[in-house]
Amino acid sequence: MLFLLLIVGILFLYNRPVELQKAVLMSTPLIYRNGLAKPYDRIPADISPPVVDIFYATDRQPSDTHFLYPVFYGNDRSMALSLGLARVRFGDDEMAWPEVERASFKKDRSQEVTLQIERIRELSTLGAAEEMLEESMRGPGSTTDEFITALQQRLSRSSVKDLYIFVPGFKVDFTYPVLVAAELWHYLGYPGAFIAYSWPSRQRLRDYLTDVETTAFTAQHFRMLLAYLAENTDARRIHILCFSAGARIVSQTLHELRLMGYGFSVDQLKKKLRIGQVIFTAPDIDLMLFAARYRDRFGDIADTITIYTNANDTALNWALRFIGWPRLGAPGQLGLKPEELLSFSIMESTWLVDVSAAEEAASGNGHGYFIKSPWVSADLLLSLRSGAAPEGRGLVLKPDSLVWEFPDAYPEVVENVAARTLRH
């Protein structure tokens, strides 16, 4: 009898919701404080917040350290790309959607809104260790691939047929990109489908250089993912948002895709890959390395490229001291030479945005401003929701410069922008 109770107890624990790292909902973006923009008026019928499903892709090895749970991923690299769904809850079990919705619009919340993964479900795998990575691209089609089937169903029920991918920086575990993707999708109003890309970084500062090498390893998997999505889904556009060291993965991937497309016209590449907006926030990458990749015209394959920089980014300034080369996200108080700026202005669809004057841009170490600054998150969401250029989002050009910045009157300006472009 005791043995039977033990077995029942283990099965109960095995099937209970995953209790992993929690996060607190990001600061309310400025465009939602005044009530002009209403992101939740058109939530698709198959989405029932405060519990939502976030798609994920990871080349982390499945871990046995959470053996009581159906699946979890550790810090080791994998030659396979695992694809699945993570169920995320906003608020605790007693917090209903109307309460979460009200709190989402408040500048000062009387109660924190937490985010937590409840369940992780792996659906598909690409590029098993014994296979050639590129050969895996000719693997299961959309009729037998559960991940693609789920994505297609999600897109079919949304009026917006776009995919959004978030690529994090280093020193985070599997859960971080999933939770950040969830809160960004939350403030977008749940259009299309959101994919969290969790690459195998570690959680220790001393592993910085190791993680830098891992970004080069994982870029091939990210390239696989983009091609896989383009070939097997009906997505209109695939938008990419990366943070910090995630810029290394994204820039290398775009560079490789552009070189692989040598001999093809730009129109052919864009039609095949369907990459929309590519947004670099606090990019921790050598400025000259990025410029060198950019000069090979990787921007050709994206609709637009936005690069957010912050002279108050302490983390990137320390990276400069450690590595010895200016970082793209904090390029020496934006003291770029004219020829360096010129390399970013080959095409009119690449924009540099200085966030130094934005509210809360220097909070903490000035690195995570894309979710900590209500001004920056407002601009980022406006970009993803409307596709507008910087001037259409209320930004202004710095005098005698190619760099955009936030005007002093940004709160009033963005209120008019939101009323004009987002009211529905």
CSV table of C-alpha atoms in Angstrom, one decimal:
chain,number,residue,atom,x,y,z
A,1,MET,CA,0.0,0.0,0.0
A,2,LEU,CA,2.8,2.4,0.9
A,3,PHE,CA,4.5,1.6,-2.4
A,4,LEU,CA,1.3,2.3,-4.3
A,5,LEU,CA,0.9,5.7,-2.6
A,6,LEU,CA,4.5,6.5,-3.4
A,7,ILE,CA,3.9,5.7,-7.1
A,8,VAL,CA,0.7,7.9,-7.1
A,9,GLY,CA,2.6,10.7,-5.5
A,10,ILE,CA,5.4,10.6,-8.1
A,11,LEU,CA,2.8,10.6,-10.9
A,12,PHE,CA,1.1,13.6,-9.3
A,13,LEU,CA,4.3,15.5,-9.1
A,14,TYR,CA,5.3,14.5,-12.7
A,15,ASN,CA,2.0,15.9,-14.1
A,16,ARG,CA,1.7,19.0,-12.0
A,17,PRO,CA,2.4,22.4,-13.7
A,18,VAL,CA,6.0,23.4,-14.1
A,19,GLU,CA,7.1,25.8,-11.3
A,20,LEU,CA,10.1,27.5,-12.8
A,21,GLN,CA,11.5,31.0,-12.7
A,22,LYS,CA,9.0,33.8,-12.3
A,23,ALA,CA,9.1,37.3,-13.7
A,24,VAL,CA,7.2,40.5,-13.0
A,25,LEU,CA,5.3,42.1,-15.9
A,26,MET,CA,7.3,44.9,-17.6
A,27,SER,CA,6.6,48.5,-17.0
A,28,THR,CA,3.5,49.7,-18.9
A,29,PRO,CA,4.6,51.1,-22.3
A,30,LEU,CA,3.7,54.8,-22.6
A,31,ILE,CA,1.2,54.3,-25.4
A,32,TYR,CA,-1.1,52.4,-23.1
A,33,ARG,CA,-1.2,54.7,-20.1
A,34,ASN,CA,-3.7,57.1,-21.7
A,35,GLY,CA,-6.1,54.4,-23.0
A,36,LEU,CA,-5.9,55.6,-26.6
A,37,ALA,CA,-4.3,52.3,-27.8
A,38,LYS,CA,-6.4,49.3,-26.9
A,39,PRO,CA,-4.5,46.1,-27.7
A,40,TYR,CA,-7.0,43.6,-26.3
A,41,ASP,CA,-10.1,44.6,-28.4
A,42,ARG,CA,-9.4,41.9,-31.0
A,43,ILE,CA,-7.9,39.0,-29.2
A,44,PRO,CA,-8.4,35.8,-31.4
A,45,ALA,CA,-11.0,33.4,-30.1
A,46,ASP,CA,-8.4,30.6,-29.5
A,47,ILE,CA,-6.4,32.7,-27.1
A,48,SER,CA,-7.7,32.9,-23.5
A,49,PRO,CA,-5.5,35.1,-21.3
A,50,PRO,CA,-4.3,35.2,-18.5
A,51,VAL,CA,-3.0,31.8,-19.7
A,52,VAL,CA,-1.3,31.8,-23.2
A,53,ASP,CA,0.9,29.5,-25.2
A,54,ILE,CA,4.2,30.7,-26.4
A,55,PHE,CA,6.1,28.8,-29.1
A,56,TYR,CA,9.7,28.1,-28.4
A,57,ALA,CA,12.8,26.9,-30.3
A,58,THR,CA,15.9,25.8,-28.4
A,59,ASP,CA,19.2,24.1,-29.0
A,60,ARG,CA,19.7,23.5,-25.3
A,61,GLN,CA,20.0,19.8,-24.3
A,62,PRO,CA,17.0,18.4,-22.5
A,63,SER,CA,18.0,18.2,-18.8
A,64,ASP,CA,17.4,15.4,-16.3
A,65,THR,CA,17.7,17.8,-13.4
A,66,HIS,CA,13.9,18.4,-13.6
A,67,PHE,CA,13.0,14.7,-13.9
A,68,LEU,CA,9.7,15.2,-12.2
A,69,TYR,CA,8.5,17.4,-15.1
A,70,PRO,CA,7.6,16.3,-18.6
A,71,VAL,CA,10.5,18.2,-20.2
A,72,PHE,CA,13.0,20.9,-19.4
A,73,TYR,CA,16.2,22.3,-21.0
A,74,GLY,CA,19.5,22.9,-19.4
A,75,ASN,CA,22.7,24.8,-20.4
A,76,ASP,CA,24.5,22.3,-22.6
A,77,ARG,CA,24.5,22.6,-26.3
A,78,SER,CA,22.5,20.3,-28.5
A,79,MET,CA,23.0,19.4,-32.2
A,80,ALA,CA,19.2,19.2,-32.4
A,81,LEU,CA,16.7,22.1,-32.5
A,82,SER,CA,13.8,21.4,-30.2
A,83,LEU,CA,10.5,23.0,-31.0
A,84,GLY,CA,7.4,23.3,-28.8
A,85,LEU,CA,4.9,25.2,-26.7
A,86,ALA,CA,5.3,26.8,-23.3
A,87,ARG,CA,2.1,27.6,-21.4
A,88,VAL,CA,2.5,30.9,-19.5
A,89,ARG,CA,0.3,32.3,-16.8
A,90,PHE,CA,-0.1,36.1,-16.0
A,91,GLY,CA,-0.7,36.7,-12.4
A,92,ASP,CA,-1.3,34.1,-9.7
A,93,ASP,CA,-4.1,31.4,-9.8
A,94,GLU,CA,-6.5,33.9,-8.2
A,95,MET,CA,-5.9,36.7,-10.6
A,96,ALA,CA,-8.5,36.7,-13.4
A,97,TRP,CA,-8.1,38.3,-16.8
A,98,PRO,CA,-10.0,41.5,-16.1
A,99,GLU,CA,-7.7,42.2,-13.2
A,100,VAL,CA,-4.6,41.4,-15.3
A,101,GLU,CA,-5.9,43.7,-18.1
A,102,ARG,CA,-6.5,46.6,-15.7
A,103,ALA,CA,-3.0,46.2,-14.1
A,104,SER,CA,-1.4,46.1,-17.6
A,105,PHE,CA,-2.4,49.8,-18.2
A,106,LYS,CA,-1.3,51.2,-14.9
A,107,LYS,CA,1.9,53.2,-14.4
A,108,ASP,CA,2.0,52.3,-10.7
A,109,ARG,CA,0.6,48.9,-9.8
A,110,SER,CA,-0.7,48.2,-6.3
A,111,GLN,CA,-0.1,44.5,-7.0
A,112,GLU,CA,2.6,42.9,-9.0
A,113,VAL,CA,1.6,40.8,-12.0
A,114,THR,CA,3.9,37.8,-12.1
A,115,LEU,CA,4.6,35.6,-15.1
A,116,GLN,CA,5.3,31.9,-14.7
A,117,ILE,CA,5.6,28.9,-17.0
A,118,GLU,CA,3.0,26.2,-16.2
A,119,ARG,CA,3.8,23.6,-18.8
A,120,ILE,CA,6.4,22.8,-21.5
A,121,ARG,CA,5.4,20.6,-24.3
A,122,GLU,CA,7.9,19.6,-27.0
A,123,LEU,CA,6.3,19.1,-30.4
A,124,SER,CA,9.1,18.6,-33.0
A,125,THR,CA,12.8,18.3,-33.5
A,126,LEU,CA,15.0,19.5,-36.3
A,127,GLY,CA,18.6,18.4,-37.0
A,128,ALA,CA,19.1,15.3,-34.9
A,129,ALA,CA,22.8,14.7,-33.9
A,130,GLU,CA,23.3,12.0,-36.5
A,131,GLU,CA,21.9,14.1,-39.3
A,132,MET,CA,23.5,16.8,-41.4
A,133,LEU,CA,21.9,20.1,-40.2
A,134,GLU,CA,21.1,21.3,-43.7
A,135,GLU,CA,19.6,17.9,-44.7
A,136,SER,CA,17.2,18.3,-41.8
A,137,MET,CA,15.6,21.2,-43.7
A,138,ARG,CA,14.2,18.6,-46.0
A,139,GLY,CA,12.6,16.8,-43.1
A,140,PRO,CA,8.9,16.6,-42.1
A,141,GLY,CA,6.5,18.8,-44.0
A,142,SER,CA,3.7,20.8,-42.5
A,143,THR,CA,1.2,17.9,-42.7
A,144,THR,CA,3.2,15.7,-40.2
A,145,ASP,CA,5.1,18.3,-38.2
A,146,GLU,CA,3.2,19.1,-35.0
A,147,PHE,CA,5.0,22.4,-34.5
A,148,ILE,CA,4.1,23.6,-37.9
A,149,THR,CA,0.6,22.4,-37.6
A,150,ALA,CA,0.2,24.4,-34.4
A,151,LEU,CA,1.8,27.5,-35.9
A,152,GLN,CA,-0.5,27.3,-39.0
A,153,GLN,CA,-3.6,27.0,-36.8
A,154,ARG,CA,-2.5,30.0,-34.8
A,155,LEU,CA,-1.9,32.1,-37.9
A,156,SER,CA,-5.2,31.0,-39.5
A,157,ARG,CA,-7.1,32.3,-36.5
A,158,SER,CA,-5.4,35.7,-36.4
A,159,SER,CA,-6.1,38.7,-38.6
A,160,VAL,CA,-2.3,39.4,-38.4
A,161,LYS,CA,-0.4,36.7,-40.3
A,162,ASP,CA,3.0,37.6,-38.9
A,163,LEU,CA,5.5,35.6,-36.8
A,164,TYR,CA,7.6,37.4,-34.1
A,165,ILE,CA,10.8,35.9,-32.7
A,166,PHE,CA,12.7,37.0,-29.6
A,167,VAL,CA,16.4,36.2,-29.2
A,168,PRO,CA,17.8,36.9,-25.7
A,169,GLY,CA,21.3,37.8,-24.5
A,170,PHE,CA,23.6,35.8,-22.3
A,171,LYS,CA,23.5,34.8,-18.6
A,172,VAL,CA,19.8,33.6,-18.8
A,173,ASP,CA,18.2,30.2,-18.5
A,174,PHE,CA,15.6,28.6,-20.8
A,175,THR,CA,12.7,30.4,-19.1
A,176,TYR,CA,13.8,34.0,-19.6
A,177,PRO,CA,13.2,34.3,-23.4
A,178,VAL,CA,9.8,32.5,-23.0
A,179,LEU,CA,8.6,35.0,-20.3
A,180,VAL,CA,9.9,38.0,-22.2
A,181,ALA,CA,8.2,36.8,-25.4
A,182,ALA,CA,5.0,36.4,-23.4
A,183,GLU,CA,5.0,39.9,-22.1
A,184,LEU,CA,5.9,41.5,-25.5
A,185,TRP,CA,3.1,39.5,-27.2
A,186,HIS,CA,0.8,40.5,-24.4
A,187,TYR,CA,1.4,44.2,-25.1
A,188,LEU,CA,1.2,43.7,-28.8
A,189,GLY,CA,-2.4,42.4,-28.3
A,190,TYR,CA,-1.7,38.7,-29.2
A,191,PRO,CA,-1.4,39.0,-33.0
A,192,GLY,CA,0.0,36.2,-35.2
A,193,ALA,CA,2.4,33.9,-33.2
A,194,PHE,CA,5.4,34.6,-31.0
A,195,ILE,CA,8.4,32.3,-30.8
A,196,ALA,CA,11.0,32.5,-28.0
A,197,TYR,CA,14.4,31.4,-29.2
A,198,SER,CA,16.4,30.0,-26.2
A,199,TRP,CA,20.0,29.4,-27.0
A,200,PRO,CA,22.3,27.6,-24.6
A,201,SER,CA,23.8,30.4,-22.6
A,202,ARG,CA,24.8,29.8,-19.0
A,203,GLN,CA,23.9,31.8,-15.9
A,204,ARG,CA,27.3,32.9,-14.7
A,205,LEU,CA,29.1,36.2,-15.5
A,206,ARG,CA,32.4,34.3,-15.8
A,207,ASP,CA,31.0,32.3,-18.7
A,208,TYR,CA,30.7,35.4,-20.9
A,209,LEU,CA,33.5,34.3,-23.3
A,210,THR,CA,32.1,30.8,-23.5
A,211,ASP,CA,28.7,32.1,-24.3
A,212,VAL,CA,30.2,34.3,-27.0
A,213,GLU,CA,31.5,31.2,-28.7
A,214,THR,CA,28.1,29.6,-28.3
A,215,THR,CA,26.4,32.4,-30.2
A,216,ALA,CA,28.5,31.4,-33.3
A,217,PHE,CA,27.5,27.8,-32.8
A,218,THR,CA,23.8,28.6,-32.5
A,219,ALA,CA,23.6,30.9,-35.5
A,220,GLN,CA,23.4,27.8,-37.8
A,221,HIS,CA,20.4,26.6,-35.9
A,222,PHE,CA,18.8,30.0,-36.1
A,223,ARG,CA,19.4,30.1,-39.8
A,224,MET,CA,17.7,26.6,-40.0
A,225,LEU,CA,14.7,28.0,-38.1
A,226,LEU,CA,14.2,31.0,-40.3
A,227,ALA,CA,14.4,28.8,-43.5
A,228,TYR,CA,12.1,26.2,-41.9
A,229,LEU,CA,9.5,28.8,-41.0
A,230,ALA,CA,9.7,30.4,-44.4
A,231,GLU,CA,9.3,27.1,-46.2
A,232,ASN,CA,6.6,25.6,-44.1
A,233,THR,CA,4.3,28.4,-42.9
A,234,ASP,CA,2.0,30.9,-44.5
A,235,ALA,CA,3.4,33.7,-42.4
A,236,ARG,CA,3.3,37.1,-44.2
A,237,ARG,CA,6.4,38.4,-42.4
A,238,ILE,CA,8.8,37.0,-39.9
A,239,HIS,CA,10.0,39.8,-37.4
A,240,ILE,CA,13.1,39.4,-35.3
A,241,LEU,CA,13.8,41.2,-32.0
A,242,CYS,CA,17.1,40.5,-30.3
A,243,PHE,CA,18.7,41.7,-27.1
A,244,SER,CA,22.4,42.1,-26.1
A,245,ALA,CA,24.5,39.1,-27.2
A,246,GLY,CA,21.5,37.9,-29.2
A,247,ALA,CA,22.7,40.4,-31.8
A,248,ARG,CA,25.7,38.2,-32.5
A,249,ILE,CA,23.4,35.3,-33.5
A,250,VAL,CA,21.0,37.4,-35.6
A,251,SER,CA,23.7,39.4,-37.4
A,252,GLN,CA,25.7,36.3,-38.2
A,253,THR,CA,22.5,34.5,-39.4
A,254,LEU,CA,21.4,37.3,-41.7
A,255,HIS,CA,25.0,37.6,-43.0
A,256,GLU,CA,25.1,33.9,-43.8
A,257,LEU,CA,21.7,33.9,-45.5
A,258,ARG,CA,22.7,36.9,-47.6
A,259,LEU,CA,26.0,35.2,-48.7
A,260,MET,CA,24.1,31.9,-49.4
A,261,GLY,CA,21.8,34.0,-51.7
A,262,TYR,CA,24.7,35.3,-53.8
A,263,GLY,CA,23.5,35.3,-57.4
A,264,PHE,CA,19.9,35.8,-56.5
A,265,SER,CA,18.1,39.1,-56.8
A,266,VAL,CA,17.1,41.0,-53.6
A,267,ASP,CA,13.4,40.5,-54.6
A,268,GLN,CA,13.9,36.8,-54.9
A,269,LEU,CA,15.5,36.6,-51.4
A,270,LYS,CA,12.9,38.7,-49.8
A,271,LYS,CA,10.1,36.7,-51.4
A,272,LYS,CA,11.7,33.4,-50.2
A,273,LEU,CA,12.6,34.4,-46.6
A,274,ARG,CA,9.9,37.0,-45.9
A,275,ILE,CA,11.9,38.7,-43.1
A,276,GLY,CA,10.2,41.8,-41.9
A,277,GLN,CA,11.5,44.1,-39.2
A,278,VAL,CA,14.8,43.2,-37.5
A,279,ILE,CA,15.3,45.1,-34.2
A,280,PHE,CA,18.6,45.1,-32.3
A,281,THR,CA,18.2,46.3,-28.7
A,282,ALA,CA,21.4,47.0,-26.6
A,283,PRO,CA,23.4,45.0,-29.1
A,284,ASP,CA,26.5,43.5,-27.5
A,285,ILE,CA,28.6,43.0,-30.7
A,286,ASP,CA,31.8,44.6,-31.9
A,287,LEU,CA,30.7,47.7,-33.9
A,288,MET,CA,33.3,47.1,-36.6
A,289,LEU,CA,32.3,43.4,-36.9
A,290,PHE,CA,28.7,44.4,-37.3
A,291,ALA,CA,29.6,47.0,-39.9
A,292,ALA,CA,31.7,44.5,-41.8
A,293,ARG,CA,28.8,42.1,-42.0
A,294,TYR,CA,26.5,44.9,-42.9
A,295,ARG,CA,28.7,46.0,-45.8
A,296,ASP,CA,28.0,42.5,-47.3
A,297,ARG,CA,24.5,43.8,-47.5
A,298,PHE,CA,22.7,41.5,-45.1
A,299,GLY,CA,20.2,44.3,-44.7
A,300,ASP,CA,19.0,43.5,-48.3
A,301,ILE,CA,16.9,40.5,-47.0
A,302,ALA,CA,15.0,42.4,-44.3
A,303,ASP,CA,12.3,45.0,-44.8
A,304,THR,CA,13.8,47.3,-42.1
A,305,ILE,CA,16.6,47.2,-39.5
A,306,THR,CA,16.5,49.2,-36.3
A,307,ILE,CA,19.5,49.6,-33.9
A,308,TYR,CA,18.9,50.9,-30.4
A,309,THR,CA,21.9,52.4,-28.7
A,310,ASN,CA,22.4,53.8,-25.2
A,311,ALA,CA,25.5,55.8,-24.0
A,312,ASN,CA,24.3,55.0,-20.4
A,313,ASP,CA,24.6,51.3,-20.9
A,314,THR,CA,27.0,50.3,-18.1
A,315,ALA,CA,27.0,46.6,-19.1
A,316,LEU,CA,28.2,47.4,-22.6
A,317,ASN,CA,30.7,50.0,-21.4
A,318,TRP,CA,32.2,47.3,-19.2
A,319,ALA,CA,32.2,44.9,-22.2
A,320,LEU,CA,34.2,47.6,-24.1
A,321,ARG,CA,36.8,47.6,-21.3
A,322,PHE,CA,37.0,43.9,-21.1
A,323,ILE,CA,37.2,43.2,-24.9
A,324,GLY,CA,38.7,46.4,-26.1
A,325,TRP,CA,36.4,47.3,-29.0
A,326,PRO,CA,33.4,49.6,-29.0
A,327,ARG,CA,30.0,47.8,-28.8
A,328,LEU,CA,27.3,48.5,-31.3
A,329,GLY,CA,24.8,49.3,-28.5
A,330,ALA,CA,27.0,51.8,-26.8
A,331,PRO,CA,29.4,53.2,-29.4
A,332,GLY,CA,31.5,55.7,-27.4
A,333,GLN,CA,28.7,58.2,-26.6
A,334,LEU,CA,27.6,57.7,-30.2
A,335,GLY,CA,30.8,59.3,-31.4
A,336,LEU,CA,30.7,57.4,-34.6
A,337,LYS,CA,32.9,58.5,-37.5
A,338,PRO,CA,31.1,59.7,-40.6
A,339,GLU,CA,32.3,56.7,-42.6
A,340,GLU,CA,31.0,54.4,-39.9
A,341,LEU,CA,27.6,56.0,-40.0
A,342,LEU,CA,27.7,55.9,-43.8
A,343,SER,CA,28.1,52.1,-43.6
A,344,PHE,CA,24.7,52.0,-41.9
A,345,SER,CA,23.0,54.3,-44.4
A,346,ILE,CA,23.5,52.4,-47.5
A,347,MET,CA,19.8,51.7,-47.5
A,348,GLU,CA,17.1,54.1,-46.3
A,349,SER,CA,15.5,51.3,-44.3
A,350,THR,CA,18.2,51.1,-41.5
A,351,TRP,CA,17.8,53.3,-38.5
A,352,LEU,CA,20.0,54.1,-35.5
A,353,VAL,CA,18.0,55.2,-32.4
A,354,ASP,CA,19.7,56.8,-29.4
A,355,VAL,CA,17.6,56.1,-26.3
A,356,SER,CA,19.8,58.0,-23.8
A,357,ALA,CA,17.1,60.7,-23.3
A,358,ALA,CA,14.3,58.2,-22.8
A,359,GLU,CA,12.6,57.8,-19.4
A,360,GLU,CA,14.2,55.0,-17.3
A,361,ALA,CA,16.8,54.3,-20.1
A,362,ALA,CA,19.5,54.4,-17.4
A,363,SER,CA,17.7,52.4,-14.8
A,364,GLY,CA,19.6,49.5,-13.3
A,365,ASN,CA,22.7,49.2,-15.5
A,366,GLY,CA,21.0,50.8,-18.5
A,367,HIS,CA,21.1,47.6,-20.4
A,368,GLY,CA,17.5,46.2,-20.3
A,369,TYR,CA,15.8,49.4,-21.4
A,370,PHE,CA,13.7,47.7,-24.0
A,371,ILE,CA,11.3,46.5,-21.3
A,372,LYS,CA,12.3,48.8,-18.4
A,373,SER,CA,11.8,52.1,-20.2
A,374,PRO,CA,8.2,53.0,-21.0
A,375,TRP,CA,9.3,55.2,-23.8
A,376,VAL,CA,11.5,52.7,-25.5
A,377,SER,CA,9.0,49.9,-25.2
A,378,ALA,CA,6.4,52.2,-26.6
A,379,ASP,CA,8.5,52.9,-29.6
A,380,LEU,CA,9.4,49.3,-30.1
A,381,LEU,CA,5.7,48.2,-30.0
A,382,LEU,CA,4.7,51.1,-32.3
A,383,SER,CA,7.3,49.9,-34.8
A,384,LEU,CA,6.0,46.3,-34.6
A,385,ARG,CA,2.3,47.2,-34.7
A,386,SER,CA,2.4,49.9,-37.3
A,387,GLY,CA,5.6,49.4,-39.3
A,388,ALA,CA,6.1,53.1,-39.2
A,389,ALA,CA,9.5,54.8,-39.7
A,390,PRO,CA,11.1,56.7,-36.8
A,391,GLU,CA,9.5,60.0,-37.8
A,392,GLY,CA,6.1,58.3,-37.9
A,393,ARG,CA,6.6,57.1,-34.4
A,394,GLY,CA,7.4,60.6,-33.0
A,395,LEU,CA,11.2,60.4,-33.0
A,396,VAL,CA,13.4,63.2,-34.3
A,397,LEU,CA,16.9,63.4,-35.9
A,398,LYS,CA,19.7,64.7,-33.8
A,399,PRO,CA,21.2,67.9,-35.3
A,400,ASP,CA,23.7,67.2,-38.1
A,401,SER,CA,23.3,63.5,-37.5
A,402,LEU,CA,21.8,60.3,-38.9
A,403,VAL,CA,20.8,59.2,-35.5
A,404,TRP,CA,17.2,59.4,-34.2
A,405,GLU,CA,16.4,60.3,-30.6
A,406,PHE,CA,13.4,60.9,-28.3
A,407,PRO,CA,12.3,64.6,-28.1
A,408,ASP,CA,11.7,66.2,-24.7
A,409,ALA,CA,8.0,66.3,-25.4
A,410,TYR,CA,7.8,62.6,-26.4
A,411,PRO,CA,4.9,61.8,-24.1
A,412,GLU,CA,2.7,64.4,-25.8
A,413,VAL,CA,4.0,63.5,-29.3
A,414,VAL,CA,3.5,59.8,-28.9
A,415,GLU,CA,0.0,60.3,-27.5
A,416,ASN,CA,-0.9,61.9,-30.9
A,417,VAL,CA,0.9,59.2,-32.8
A,418,ALA,CA,-1.0,56.5,-30.9
A,419,ALA,CA,-4.3,58.3,-31.4
A,420,ARG,CA,-3.6,58.5,-35.1
A,421,THR,CA,-2.2,55.0,-35.8
A,422,LEU,CA,-3.4,52.6,-33.1
A,423,ARG,CA,-7.0,53.6,-32.3
A,424,HIS,CA,-9.5,50.9,-33.4
